[in-house]
Coordinates of C-alpha atoms in Angstrom, one line a residue:
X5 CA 98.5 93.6 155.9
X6 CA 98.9 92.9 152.2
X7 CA 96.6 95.3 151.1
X8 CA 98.0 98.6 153.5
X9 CA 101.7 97.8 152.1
X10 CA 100.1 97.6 148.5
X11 CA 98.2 101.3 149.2
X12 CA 101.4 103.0 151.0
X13 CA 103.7 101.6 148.5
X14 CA 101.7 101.6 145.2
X15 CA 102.9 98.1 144.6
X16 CA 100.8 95.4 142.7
X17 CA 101.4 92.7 145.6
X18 CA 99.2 90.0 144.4
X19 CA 101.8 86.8 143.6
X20 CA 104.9 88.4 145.2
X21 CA 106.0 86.2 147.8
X22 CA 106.9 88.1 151.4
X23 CA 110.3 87.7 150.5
X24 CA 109.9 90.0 147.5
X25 CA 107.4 92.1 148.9
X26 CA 109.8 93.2 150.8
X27 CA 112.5 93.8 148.1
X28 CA 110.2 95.7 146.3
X29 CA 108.9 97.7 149.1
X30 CA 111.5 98.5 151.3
X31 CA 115.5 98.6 150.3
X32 CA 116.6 97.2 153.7
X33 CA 114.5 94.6 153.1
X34 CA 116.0 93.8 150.1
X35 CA 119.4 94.1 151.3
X36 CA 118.8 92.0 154.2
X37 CA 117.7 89.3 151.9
X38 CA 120.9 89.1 150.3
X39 CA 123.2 89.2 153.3
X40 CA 121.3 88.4 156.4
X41 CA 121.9 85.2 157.9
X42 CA 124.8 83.4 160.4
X43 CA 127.0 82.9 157.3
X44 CA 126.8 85.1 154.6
X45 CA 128.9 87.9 155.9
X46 CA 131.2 85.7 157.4
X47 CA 131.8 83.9 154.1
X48 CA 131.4 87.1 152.3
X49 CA 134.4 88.3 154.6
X50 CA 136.9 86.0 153.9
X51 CA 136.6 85.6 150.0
X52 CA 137.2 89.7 150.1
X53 CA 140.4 88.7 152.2
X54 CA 141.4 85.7 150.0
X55 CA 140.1 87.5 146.5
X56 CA 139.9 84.3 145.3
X57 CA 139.5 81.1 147.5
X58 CA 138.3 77.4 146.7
X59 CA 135.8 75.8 148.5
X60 CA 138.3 73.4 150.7
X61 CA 140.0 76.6 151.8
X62 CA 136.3 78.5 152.6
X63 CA 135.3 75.5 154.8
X64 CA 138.3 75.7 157.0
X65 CA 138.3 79.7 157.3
X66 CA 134.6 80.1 158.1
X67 CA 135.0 77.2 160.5
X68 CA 131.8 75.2 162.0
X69 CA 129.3 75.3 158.9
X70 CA 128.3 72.2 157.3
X71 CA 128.8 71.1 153.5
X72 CA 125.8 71.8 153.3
X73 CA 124.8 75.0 154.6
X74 CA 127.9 76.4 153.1
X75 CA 127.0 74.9 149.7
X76 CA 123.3 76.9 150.2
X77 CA 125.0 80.1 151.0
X78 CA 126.8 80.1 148.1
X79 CA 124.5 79.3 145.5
X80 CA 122.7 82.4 147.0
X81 CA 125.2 84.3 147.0
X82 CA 126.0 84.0 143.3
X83 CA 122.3 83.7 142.0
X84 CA 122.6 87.4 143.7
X85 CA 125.3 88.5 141.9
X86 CA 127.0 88.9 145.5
X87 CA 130.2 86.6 144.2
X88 CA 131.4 85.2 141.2
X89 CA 131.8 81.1 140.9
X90 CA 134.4 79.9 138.6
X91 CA 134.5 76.5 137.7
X92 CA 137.8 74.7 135.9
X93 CA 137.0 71.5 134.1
X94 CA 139.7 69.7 135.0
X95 CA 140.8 66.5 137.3
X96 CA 140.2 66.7 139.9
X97 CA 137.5 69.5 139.7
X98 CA 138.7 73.4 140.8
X99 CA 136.2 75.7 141.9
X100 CA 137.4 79.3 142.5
X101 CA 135.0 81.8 144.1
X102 CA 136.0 85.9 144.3
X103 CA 134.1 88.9 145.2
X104 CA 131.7 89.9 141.8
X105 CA 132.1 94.3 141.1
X106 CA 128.6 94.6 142.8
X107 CA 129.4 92.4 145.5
X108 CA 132.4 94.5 146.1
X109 CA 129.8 97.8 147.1
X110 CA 129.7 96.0 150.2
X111 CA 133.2 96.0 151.3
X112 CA 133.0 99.5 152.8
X113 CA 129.7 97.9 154.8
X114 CA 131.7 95.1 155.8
X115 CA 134.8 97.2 157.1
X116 CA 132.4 99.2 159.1
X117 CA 131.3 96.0 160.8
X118 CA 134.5 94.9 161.6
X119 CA 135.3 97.9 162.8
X120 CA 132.3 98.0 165.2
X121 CA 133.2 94.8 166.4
X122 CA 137.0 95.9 167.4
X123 CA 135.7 98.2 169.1
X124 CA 133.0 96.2 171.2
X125 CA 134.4 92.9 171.4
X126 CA 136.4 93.9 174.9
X127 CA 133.3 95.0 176.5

């Protein structure tokens, strides 16, 4: 399967894991990459409603994740450049996190969702 992506694409596939094979080869691929999931739009969702929300905070509006999953999603989510992390060395320590300028290209995306589900949640 490699080998007909890596002729119809032009892409040297040898090394790249499926994950970026996909990235390379297909741009919903790679956008699904960075915001597919149970979580990440949900979480994604309520730092753009909160523009800047701690982690205590996050845990209570996204609701039944665990530490750690929401910890995972997160680190993602900023190694993507989705959201931007602040950290305040202080005691006790503040973390801040806030929608980064390219994460912000997918508020439009996101209000389209919420949309669609206003309007298909009563059927």
């Amino acid at each position: 399967m490699l080998d007909t992506i890596q002729k119809e694409s032009n892409v040297e596939t040898k090394g790249i894991s499926k994950k970026n094979l996909c990235d390379v080869t297909c741009p919903m691929g790679y956008a699904m990459n960075r915001i597919a999931g149970k979580w990440k739009l949900v979480i994604l969702w309520h730092i753009y409603d909160k523009k800047v929300i701690r982690y205590g905070e996050l845990k209570k509006c996204v609701g039944k994740i665990t530490h750690k999953m929401l910890s995972n999603q997160l680190k993602e989510l900023v190694n993507d450049n989705i959201i931007h992390k602040e950290i305040y060395h202080q005691v006790p320590p503040k973390v801040e996190y806030s929608m980064s300028e390219h994460g912000k290209t997918l508020v439009p995306i996101m209000n389209l969702l919420v949309e669609w589900g206003e309007k298909n949640q009563k059927l």
